[in-house]
Amino acid sequence: MQALFQRLVFVLLLSLYASAQAQTGGLPIAVLDALKQARIPTSNVGVVVWEAGKAKPLLEMNPTASFNPASTMKLLTSAVALDVMGPNYTWKTEVYTDGSVNDGVLTGNLYLKGYGDPQLTIERFWLLLRELRSRGVREVRGDLVLDQSYFDPESADPARFDGQPRRAYNALPTALMVNFNSTILRLTPLANRVASYADPLPANTLLVNDIKLDQAPCGEWRDRLDIQMQPDNGQTRLQLKGSYSAACGEKTAAFNLGDANQTVVGMFRELWPQLGGQWHGNWRVGTVPATATQWVVYTSPPLADAIRNLNKFSNNVMARNLFLTLGAEVMGAPGTPAKSTAAVKSWLAGQGLSMPELVLENGAGLSRIERISPESMALLLLDMSRSALFSEFESALPIMAVDGTMKSRGKGSAIAGHAHIKTGTLEGVKTIAGYVLDSSGRRFAVVFFINHSNAAAGGAAQDALLDWVYGGH
């Protein structure tokens, strides 16, 4: 009788355990403990772990719920672009003139037309202008005209997302952009002041440093700065205000330069004389006339390089330019968010992927309205794992404990180097999505979305899941 009673108790406990596991989606104990420590309810978590080649997921929690994915949305934009445009796709930037060149002097206007190149850095812009010089142009007697017509981004407020217009991630996408429309600001505490340096700094931009040195804890040092761009007698003042702690040591960060057209012109003014060129004229935004003569076509590195850079370091302006390029390529110029959304949904339909919950705004995840479910993200990852382009896609993701946004996660752990994971972070959002190659060599698609006010504390739970997957469960 006692043995029967013990058996009934055992069965009851087993049933209760199974019920608890069902209610928590079967999440590993280490993950549940980390979520509890972070005060994140499982109702605010979406998880899918799915082995490649299997019909059903190994683990799931709230798989079909709609979540803000933050920057993991870049995976969808990257996947569609790779398949539709191809890994060798290149952007072009064209130079035209409507005048004539005699003895190195161009009498007429010079036109720069962009097609969305997200990697036209200061070095590559210099190479473009050097090619123009090599074709015999020394002096320009006419206007510089910027043609931005390949995109119509439908948004002109860099403060719209979070009220931080100077943050580099808020640079707006444009068809013609130099150096991500950003500069690298370096701050160094000295004995009684803060030294500042910005590079690149467009010509006619004056760096004015009014930052106060203090002894406060370093903390979120960028939040204590006030950076403004102000017109000043034909120049632009890059005004630095606020305070900076001596405890921070030397720090660097990228900041948005504001008007992309002003930046292009400023970079032209800075670099053209360095190449021995002269310019006598004004500048304006316009379109290349049909009668203009093409002088230079500068091509970017291939798309495969671009998606590696934008995903490894979660570059938002690159992703937004790629998103608009996709719309222009598939639906015709100008590229718009609506055309890009239509292009993505058309591709999904062609792949047999149904995502009724999908909401796209800019394809970068820098959004409060973009939505996707953990299951949809996992199915995308599985679909790409079967693609001929999988090696290009996977290699673009940060490697755990090795590089990109995952460089500092998983150091010294067994999983280091065995997971390609895209991260996403917004206020109230912390997400990961990618691939884990477990200790037996099996590949798993792993998605872990957190949408909660305490999401920032959820990294330990995500890392615990990755460790669990790698360890063979």
Coordinates of C-alpha atoms in Angstrom, one line a residue:
M1 CA 0.0 0.0 0.0
Q2 CA 2.8 2.4 0.9
A3 CA 4.6 1.5 -2.3
L4 CA 1.4 2.3 -4.3
F5 CA 1.0 5.6 -2.5
Q6 CA 4.6 6.6 -3.2
R7 CA 4.0 5.7 -6.9
L8 CA 0.9 7.8 -7.0
V9 CA 2.8 10.7 -5.4
F10 CA 5.6 10.3 -8.0
V11 CA 3.1 10.3 -10.9
L12 CA 1.4 13.4 -9.5
L13 CA 4.7 15.2 -9.1
L14 CA 5.7 14.2 -12.6
S15 CA 2.3 15.5 -13.9
L16 CA 2.8 18.8 -12.1
Y17 CA 6.3 19.1 -13.5
A18 CA 5.1 18.4 -17.0
S19 CA 2.3 21.0 -16.5
A20 CA 4.9 23.5 -15.3
Q21 CA 7.1 22.7 -18.3
A22 CA 4.2 23.2 -20.7
Q23 CA 3.4 26.6 -19.1
T24 CA 7.0 27.8 -19.4
G25 CA 7.4 26.3 -22.9
G26 CA 9.9 23.9 -21.6
L27 CA 12.5 26.6 -21.1
P28 CA 15.7 25.4 -19.5
I29 CA 15.9 26.0 -15.7
A30 CA 19.0 28.3 -16.2
V31 CA 17.0 30.4 -18.6
L32 CA 14.0 30.6 -16.3
D33 CA 16.2 31.5 -13.3
A34 CA 17.9 34.3 -15.3
L35 CA 14.5 35.7 -16.4
K36 CA 13.3 35.6 -12.8
Q37 CA 16.5 37.4 -11.7
A38 CA 15.8 40.0 -14.3
R39 CA 12.1 40.3 -13.3
I40 CA 11.0 39.5 -16.9
P41 CA 7.8 37.5 -17.1
T42 CA 7.8 34.6 -19.6
S43 CA 4.7 36.2 -21.1
N44 CA 7.0 38.9 -22.5
V45 CA 9.4 36.5 -24.0
G46 CA 9.3 34.7 -27.4
V47 CA 11.6 31.8 -28.0
V48 CA 12.1 29.3 -30.9
V49 CA 14.9 26.7 -31.1
W50 CA 14.7 24.7 -34.3
E51 CA 17.2 22.2 -35.7
A52 CA 17.8 22.5 -39.4
G53 CA 16.1 19.7 -41.3
K54 CA 13.6 18.9 -38.7
A55 CA 9.8 19.2 -39.2
K56 CA 9.1 20.8 -35.8
P57 CA 11.0 23.0 -33.3
L58 CA 12.8 21.6 -30.4
L59 CA 11.6 24.4 -28.1
E60 CA 9.2 27.2 -28.4
M61 CA 7.5 29.8 -26.2
N62 CA 4.9 32.3 -27.5
P63 CA 6.2 31.5 -31.0
T64 CA 3.4 33.2 -33.0
A65 CA 3.2 36.3 -30.8
S66 CA 4.0 39.6 -32.5
F67 CA 7.3 41.2 -31.1
N68 CA 9.4 44.2 -31.8
P69 CA 12.5 42.6 -33.1
A70 CA 14.8 45.6 -32.9
S71 CA 17.9 45.2 -35.1
T72 CA 17.3 41.5 -35.8
M73 CA 14.9 42.8 -38.5
K74 CA 18.1 43.5 -40.5
L75 CA 18.2 39.7 -41.1
L76 CA 15.1 39.9 -43.2
T77 CA 16.3 42.8 -45.2
S78 CA 19.7 41.2 -45.7
A79 CA 18.2 37.8 -46.8
V80 CA 15.8 39.3 -49.3
A81 CA 18.5 41.6 -50.8
L82 CA 21.0 38.8 -51.1
D83 CA 18.5 36.6 -52.9
V84 CA 17.0 39.3 -55.1
M85 CA 20.0 41.5 -55.9
G86 CA 22.8 38.9 -55.6
P87 CA 26.0 38.9 -53.5
N88 CA 27.9 40.7 -56.3
Y89 CA 25.5 43.6 -56.6
T90 CA 27.2 46.9 -56.5
W91 CA 26.0 50.5 -56.1
K92 CA 27.1 53.3 -58.4
T93 CA 27.8 57.0 -57.9
E94 CA 27.9 58.9 -61.2
V95 CA 29.6 62.2 -62.1
Y96 CA 28.2 64.3 -65.0
T97 CA 28.8 67.7 -66.5
D98 CA 26.7 69.9 -68.8
G99 CA 29.7 72.0 -69.9
S100 CA 33.0 71.5 -71.6
V101 CA 36.6 71.0 -70.4
N102 CA 39.4 73.0 -72.0
D103 CA 42.9 72.9 -70.6
G104 CA 41.7 71.3 -67.4
V105 CA 39.0 73.9 -66.8
L106 CA 35.3 72.8 -66.7
T107 CA 33.0 75.6 -67.7
G108 CA 29.7 74.3 -66.6
N109 CA 28.0 72.5 -63.8
L110 CA 29.2 69.3 -62.1
Y111 CA 26.6 66.8 -61.1
L112 CA 26.9 64.0 -58.5
K113 CA 24.2 61.4 -58.7
G114 CA 23.8 58.8 -56.0
Y115 CA 22.1 55.4 -56.1
G116 CA 22.2 54.6 -52.4
D117 CA 25.8 53.4 -51.9
P118 CA 25.8 52.8 -48.1
Q119 CA 29.6 52.5 -48.1
L120 CA 30.7 55.7 -49.8
T121 CA 33.2 56.5 -47.0
I122 CA 35.5 59.5 -46.9
E123 CA 38.3 57.3 -48.4
R124 CA 36.1 56.1 -51.3
F125 CA 34.8 59.6 -51.9
W126 CA 38.4 60.7 -52.2
L127 CA 39.0 58.0 -54.8
L128 CA 35.9 59.1 -56.8
L129 CA 37.2 62.7 -56.9
R130 CA 40.7 61.4 -57.7
E131 CA 39.3 59.6 -60.7
L132 CA 37.7 62.9 -61.8
R133 CA 41.1 64.6 -61.6
S134 CA 42.8 61.9 -63.5
R135 CA 40.4 62.6 -66.4
G136 CA 41.8 66.0 -66.7
V137 CA 39.5 68.2 -64.7
R138 CA 41.4 70.6 -62.5
E139 CA 39.1 73.6 -62.1
V140 CA 35.3 73.7 -62.0
R141 CA 33.7 77.0 -63.0
G142 CA 30.1 76.2 -62.3
D143 CA 27.8 74.8 -59.6
L144 CA 27.9 71.5 -57.8
V145 CA 24.5 69.8 -58.2
L146 CA 23.5 66.9 -56.0
D147 CA 21.0 64.4 -57.5
Q148 CA 19.2 62.6 -54.7
S149 CA 16.3 61.5 -56.9
Y150 CA 16.9 57.7 -56.7
F151 CA 15.3 57.6 -53.2
D152 CA 12.2 59.2 -51.7
P153 CA 12.6 58.2 -48.1
E154 CA 9.4 60.1 -47.0
S155 CA 11.0 61.2 -43.7
A156 CA 13.1 64.2 -42.9
D157 CA 13.2 64.3 -39.1
P158 CA 16.2 62.6 -37.5
A159 CA 14.7 63.3 -34.0
R160 CA 11.6 61.3 -34.8
F161 CA 12.7 58.0 -33.3
D162 CA 14.0 59.0 -29.9
G163 CA 14.6 62.7 -29.8
Q164 CA 18.4 62.2 -30.3
P165 CA 19.0 63.7 -33.8
R166 CA 22.8 63.8 -33.3
R167 CA 23.2 60.1 -32.7
A168 CA 24.8 58.3 -35.7
Y169 CA 22.1 55.7 -35.8
N170 CA 19.5 58.4 -36.6
A171 CA 21.2 59.6 -39.8
L172 CA 18.6 59.5 -42.5
P173 CA 18.9 57.4 -45.6
T174 CA 19.7 59.3 -48.8
A175 CA 20.7 58.3 -52.3
L176 CA 23.9 60.3 -52.1
M177 CA 25.7 60.1 -48.8
V178 CA 29.3 60.4 -47.7
N179 CA 30.8 58.6 -44.6
F180 CA 27.4 57.5 -43.3
N181 CA 26.8 61.3 -42.8
S182 CA 28.7 61.0 -39.6
T183 CA 31.9 62.0 -37.9
I184 CA 33.9 60.3 -35.2
L185 CA 34.2 62.5 -32.1
R186 CA 37.2 61.8 -29.8
L187 CA 37.2 63.3 -26.3
T188 CA 40.2 63.3 -24.0
P189 CA 40.3 64.6 -20.4
L190 CA 43.3 66.8 -19.7
A191 CA 44.4 68.5 -16.4
N192 CA 41.6 71.0 -16.4
R193 CA 39.7 70.7 -19.7
V194 CA 38.4 68.3 -22.3
A195 CA 40.2 68.1 -25.6
S196 CA 38.0 67.3 -28.6
Y197 CA 38.7 66.2 -32.1
A198 CA 36.3 65.3 -35.0
D199 CA 37.2 63.3 -38.1
P200 CA 36.2 63.7 -40.8
L201 CA 35.1 67.3 -40.4
P202 CA 33.7 68.9 -43.6
A203 CA 35.2 72.1 -44.7
N204 CA 33.4 75.2 -43.4
T205 CA 32.4 73.3 -40.3
L206 CA 33.9 74.8 -37.1
L207 CA 34.3 72.6 -34.0
V208 CA 33.4 74.6 -30.9
N209 CA 34.2 72.9 -27.6
D210 CA 32.4 74.1 -24.5
I211 CA 32.4 70.8 -22.6
K212 CA 33.1 71.0 -18.9
L213 CA 35.4 68.5 -17.2
D214 CA 34.1 67.0 -13.9
Q215 CA 34.8 64.1 -11.6
A216 CA 31.4 62.3 -11.8
P217 CA 31.3 58.6 -12.5
C218 CA 31.7 57.9 -16.2
G219 CA 28.5 56.0 -16.8
E220 CA 26.5 56.7 -20.0
W221 CA 28.9 59.5 -21.0
R222 CA 27.2 60.3 -24.3
D223 CA 23.9 61.1 -22.5
R224 CA 25.7 64.0 -20.8
L225 CA 26.7 65.7 -24.0
D226 CA 24.7 68.3 -25.9
I227 CA 25.8 68.4 -29.6
Q228 CA 24.3 70.9 -32.0
M229 CA 24.8 72.0 -35.6
Q230 CA 24.2 75.7 -36.1
P231 CA 24.7 78.0 -39.1
D232 CA 27.3 80.8 -38.5
N233 CA 28.1 83.4 -41.1
G234 CA 28.3 80.9 -44.0
Q235 CA 29.9 78.2 -41.8
T236 CA 28.4 75.5 -39.7
R237 CA 29.2 75.4 -36.0
L238 CA 29.5 71.9 -34.5
Q239 CA 28.8 73.0 -30.9
L240 CA 29.8 70.7 -28.1
K241 CA 28.2 71.4 -24.7
G242 CA 27.5 69.4 -21.5
S243 CA 30.0 67.7 -19.2
Y244 CA 32.5 64.9 -19.4
S245 CA 34.1 62.9 -16.6
A246 CA 37.8 62.5 -16.1
A247 CA 37.0 58.9 -15.1
C248 CA 36.1 58.1 -18.7
G249 CA 39.5 58.5 -20.1
E250 CA 39.6 58.8 -23.9
K251 CA 36.4 57.9 -25.6
T252 CA 35.2 58.0 -29.2
A253 CA 31.7 57.8 -30.7
A254 CA 30.1 58.5 -34.1
F255 CA 27.7 61.4 -34.4
N256 CA 25.2 62.4 -37.1
L257 CA 26.3 65.5 -39.1
G258 CA 22.7 66.5 -40.0
D259 CA 21.9 67.5 -43.5
A260 CA 23.5 64.9 -45.8
N261 CA 23.7 67.5 -48.7
Q262 CA 25.7 69.9 -46.5
T263 CA 28.0 67.0 -45.6
V264 CA 28.6 66.0 -49.3
V265 CA 29.4 69.6 -50.2
G266 CA 31.6 70.1 -47.2
M267 CA 33.6 66.9 -48.0
F268 CA 33.9 68.0 -51.6
R269 CA 35.3 71.4 -50.4
E270 CA 37.7 69.6 -48.1
L271 CA 39.0 67.0 -50.5
W272 CA 39.0 68.6 -54.0
P273 CA 41.7 71.2 -53.1
Q274 CA 43.8 68.4 -51.6
L275 CA 43.8 66.8 -55.0
G276 CA 44.9 70.1 -56.6
G277 CA 41.5 71.1 -57.7
Q278 CA 39.7 74.4 -57.6
W279 CA 36.0 75.2 -57.5
H280 CA 34.2 78.5 -58.3
G281 CA 30.5 78.3 -57.9
N282 CA 27.6 77.5 -55.6
W283 CA 25.8 74.2 -54.9
R284 CA 22.2 73.0 -55.0
V285 CA 20.1 69.9 -55.1
G286 CA 18.7 69.0 -58.5
T287 CA 18.6 66.3 -61.2
V288 CA 21.0 65.4 -64.0
P289 CA 19.6 66.8 -67.3
A290 CA 19.2 64.3 -70.1
T291 CA 21.8 66.3 -72.2
A292 CA 24.5 66.0 -69.6
T293 CA 27.7 64.0 -70.3
Q294 CA 28.7 61.2 -68.0
W295 CA 32.3 61.5 -66.8
V296 CA 32.8 59.0 -64.0
V297 CA 30.9 55.9 -62.7
Y298 CA 32.3 54.9 -59.3
T299 CA 31.2 51.4 -58.0
S300 CA 31.0 50.3 -54.4
P301 CA 32.2 47.0 -52.9
P302 CA 29.8 44.2 -53.4
L303 CA 26.6 43.6 -51.5
A304 CA 28.1 40.7 -49.6
D305 CA 30.6 43.1 -48.0
A306 CA 27.8 45.6 -47.2
I307 CA 25.6 43.1 -45.4
R308 CA 28.6 41.9 -43.4
N309 CA 29.4 45.4 -42.2
L310 CA 25.8 46.4 -41.5
N311 CA 25.0 43.2 -39.5
K312 CA 28.3 42.7 -37.7
F313 CA 28.1 46.3 -36.3
S314 CA 24.3 46.8 -36.7
N315 CA 24.7 49.9 -38.9
N316 CA 21.2 51.4 -39.2
V317 CA 21.8 53.9 -42.0
M318 CA 23.4 51.1 -44.1
A319 CA 20.4 48.9 -43.5
R320 CA 17.9 51.7 -44.3
N321 CA 19.8 52.5 -47.6
L322 CA 19.7 48.8 -48.5
F323 CA 16.0 48.6 -47.7
L324 CA 15.3 51.6 -50.1
T325 CA 17.6 50.2 -52.7
L326 CA 15.6 46.9 -52.7
G327 CA 12.4 48.8 -53.4
A328 CA 14.0 50.8 -56.2
E329 CA 15.5 47.7 -57.8
V330 CA 12.3 45.6 -57.6
M331 CA 9.6 48.2 -58.1
G332 CA 11.4 51.0 -59.9
A333 CA 12.9 54.3 -58.8
P334 CA 12.5 56.2 -56.6
G335 CA 12.9 53.8 -53.8
T336 CA 10.3 54.3 -51.0
P337 CA 9.5 52.4 -47.8
A338 CA 6.2 51.3 -49.4
K339 CA 7.9 49.8 -52.4
S340 CA 10.5 48.1 -50.3
T341 CA 7.8 46.6 -48.1
A342 CA 6.0 45.3 -51.2
A343 CA 9.3 43.8 -52.5
V344 CA 9.9 42.0 -49.2
K345 CA 6.4 40.6 -49.0
S346 CA 6.6 39.5 -52.7
W347 CA 9.8 37.6 -51.9
L348 CA 8.3 35.9 -48.8
A349 CA 5.3 34.7 -50.8
G350 CA 7.7 33.3 -53.4
Q351 CA 9.5 31.4 -50.7
G352 CA 6.3 30.1 -49.2
L353 CA 6.8 32.0 -46.0
S354 CA 3.6 33.4 -44.5
M355 CA 4.2 36.3 -42.0
P356 CA 0.8 37.9 -41.4
E357 CA 2.0 39.7 -38.4
L358 CA 4.9 41.3 -40.2
V359 CA 5.1 45.1 -40.0
L360 CA 8.0 47.0 -41.7
E361 CA 8.9 50.6 -41.4
N362 CA 12.6 50.9 -42.5
G363 CA 13.9 47.4 -42.5
A364 CA 16.6 48.2 -39.9
G365 CA 14.6 47.6 -36.7
L366 CA 15.2 51.2 -35.7
S367 CA 11.4 51.5 -35.1
R368 CA 8.7 51.3 -32.5
I369 CA 6.2 49.8 -34.9
E370 CA 8.1 47.0 -36.8
R371 CA 6.9 43.6 -35.8
I372 CA 7.6 39.9 -36.5
S373 CA 7.0 36.7 -34.6
P374 CA 9.8 34.4 -33.2
E375 CA 8.4 31.6 -35.4
S376 CA 8.6 33.7 -38.6
M377 CA 12.1 34.7 -37.8
A378 CA 13.1 31.1 -37.2
L379 CA 11.5 30.0 -40.4
L380 CA 13.4 32.7 -42.3
L381 CA 16.7 31.4 -40.7
L382 CA 15.8 27.9 -41.7
D383 CA 14.9 28.9 -45.2
M384 CA 18.3 30.7 -45.6
S385 CA 20.1 27.7 -44.2
R386 CA 18.9 25.7 -47.3
S387 CA 19.9 28.5 -49.7
A388 CA 22.9 28.4 -52.0
L389 CA 23.7 31.8 -50.5
F390 CA 23.8 30.5 -46.9
S391 CA 27.5 30.9 -46.4
E392 CA 27.3 34.6 -47.4
F393 CA 24.3 35.1 -45.1
E394 CA 25.7 33.3 -42.0
S395 CA 29.2 34.9 -42.3
A396 CA 27.6 38.3 -42.1
L397 CA 26.4 37.7 -38.5
P398 CA 28.5 38.5 -35.4
I399 CA 30.4 35.5 -34.1
M400 CA 29.9 34.9 -30.3
A401 CA 33.0 36.0 -28.3
V402 CA 34.8 36.9 -31.6
D403 CA 33.5 40.0 -33.4
G404 CA 30.9 42.6 -33.9
T405 CA 28.1 43.1 -31.4
M406 CA 28.7 39.6 -29.9
K407 CA 32.4 40.2 -29.3
S408 CA 32.1 40.6 -25.5
R409 CA 29.5 37.9 -25.0
G410 CA 30.4 34.3 -24.1
K411 CA 34.1 34.9 -23.6
G412 CA 35.8 31.8 -22.2
S413 CA 32.7 29.7 -22.6
A414 CA 32.5 26.4 -24.6
I415 CA 30.1 28.1 -27.1
A416 CA 32.7 30.8 -28.0
G417 CA 33.1 30.8 -31.8
H418 CA 30.2 28.3 -32.4
A419 CA 27.3 30.8 -32.8
H420 CA 26.5 33.4 -35.4
I421 CA 24.1 35.7 -33.7
K422 CA 22.5 39.0 -34.7
T423 CA 21.6 41.2 -31.7
G424 CA 18.9 43.9 -31.3
T425 CA 18.5 46.5 -28.6
L426 CA 16.1 49.3 -28.0
E427 CA 14.6 50.7 -24.9
G428 CA 12.4 47.9 -23.6
V429 CA 13.6 45.5 -26.3
K430 CA 16.4 43.0 -26.3
T431 CA 16.6 40.3 -29.0
I432 CA 18.9 37.7 -30.6
A433 CA 18.5 35.6 -33.7
G434 CA 20.9 33.4 -35.6
Y435 CA 22.5 30.0 -35.7
V436 CA 24.2 27.7 -33.1
L437 CA 26.4 24.8 -34.2
D438 CA 26.1 22.5 -31.2
S439 CA 28.8 20.3 -29.7
S440 CA 27.6 17.4 -32.0
G441 CA 27.8 19.5 -35.1
R442 CA 24.1 20.0 -35.5
R443 CA 22.9 23.5 -36.7
F444 CA 20.0 25.2 -34.9
A445 CA 18.1 28.3 -35.7
V446 CA 17.7 30.2 -32.4
V447 CA 15.4 33.2 -31.7
F448 CA 14.9 34.8 -28.3
F449 CA 12.9 38.0 -28.2
I450 CA 12.3 40.1 -25.1
N451 CA 9.8 43.0 -25.1
H452 CA 9.6 44.3 -21.5
S453 CA 10.6 47.3 -19.5
N454 CA 13.4 45.2 -17.9
A455 CA 14.6 43.8 -21.2
A456 CA 18.1 45.3 -20.8
A457 CA 18.7 42.8 -18.0
G458 CA 17.8 39.9 -20.2
G459 CA 21.2 39.1 -21.8
A460 CA 22.0 36.5 -19.2
A461 CA 18.8 34.5 -20.0
Q462 CA 19.6 34.7 -23.8
D463 CA 23.2 33.5 -23.2
A464 CA 21.9 30.7 -21.0
L465 CA 19.7 29.5 -23.9
L466 CA 22.6 29.6 -26.3
D467 CA 24.8 27.6 -23.9
W468 CA 21.9 25.1 -23.5
V469 CA 21.6 24.6 -27.2
Y470 CA 25.3 24.3 -27.7
G471 CA 25.7 21.8 -24.9
G472 CA 23.3 19.3 -26.5
H473 CA 20.2 20.3 -24.3

